């Protein structure tokens, strides 16, 4: 029966997905912060 293997594969995929989402969130937040700083510089 291959059920435990499928469960393990699914778990790995989900963990990789969460790690990628967290990484992208970090990058996106930093990029957005830079854009906001640039807008403030233009206003000043």
Short mmCIF file of C-alpha atoms in Angstrom, two decimals:
data_model
loop_
_atom_site.label_atom_id
_atom_site.label_comp_id
_atom_site.label_asym_id
_atom_site.label_seq_id
_atom_site.Cartn_x
_atom_site.Cartn_y
_atom_site.Cartn_z
CA UNK A 1 0.00 0.00 0.00
CA UNK A 2 1.49 3.34 -1.08
CA UNK A 3 -0.70 5.65 1.03
CA UNK A 4 2.05 6.68 3.51
CA UNK A 5 4.32 7.67 0.61
CA UNK A 6 1.59 9.79 -0.97
CA UNK A 7 1.00 11.48 2.39
CA UNK A 8 4.71 12.22 2.72
CA UNK A 9 4.93 13.63 -0.79
CA UNK A 10 1.88 15.82 -0.16
CA UNK A 11 3.39 17.06 3.11
CA UNK A 12 6.66 17.97 1.37
CA UNK A 13 4.77 19.85 -1.36
CA UNK A 14 2.70 21.79 1.17
CA UNK A 15 5.78 22.71 3.25
CA UNK A 16 7.66 23.82 0.12
CA UNK A 17 4.63 25.89 -0.94
CA UNK A 18 4.46 27.60 2.46
CA UNK A 19 8.20 28.31 2.44
CA UNK A 20 7.98 29.81 -1.06
CA UNK A 21 4.96 31.93 -0.11
CA UNK A 22 6.77 33.26 2.96
CA UNK A 23 9.86 34.05 0.89
CA UNK A 24 7.83 35.87 -1.76
CA UNK A 25 5.95 37.81 0.93
CA UNK A 26 9.27 38.99 2.39
CA UNK A 27 10.55 40.09 -1.04
CA UNK A 28 7.26 41.79 -1.96
CA UNK A 29 7.09 43.67 1.34
CA UNK A 30 10.64 44.96 0.89
CA UNK A 31 9.92 46.05 -2.69
CA UNK A 32 6.73 47.85 -1.65
CA UNK A 33 8.60 49.64 1.16
CA UNK A 34 11.22 50.85 -1.35
CA UNK A 35 8.49 52.17 -3.67
CA UNK A 36 6.85 54.05 -0.79
CA UNK A 37 10.18 55.64 0.13
CA UNK A 38 10.70 56.74 -3.48
CA UNK A 39 7.24 58.35 -3.56
CA UNK A 40 8.00 60.24 -0.34
CA UNK A 41 11.29 61.47 -1.82
CA UNK A 42 9.44 62.77 -4.89
CA UNK A 43 6.94 64.67 -2.71
CA UNK A 44 9.67 66.32 -0.64
#
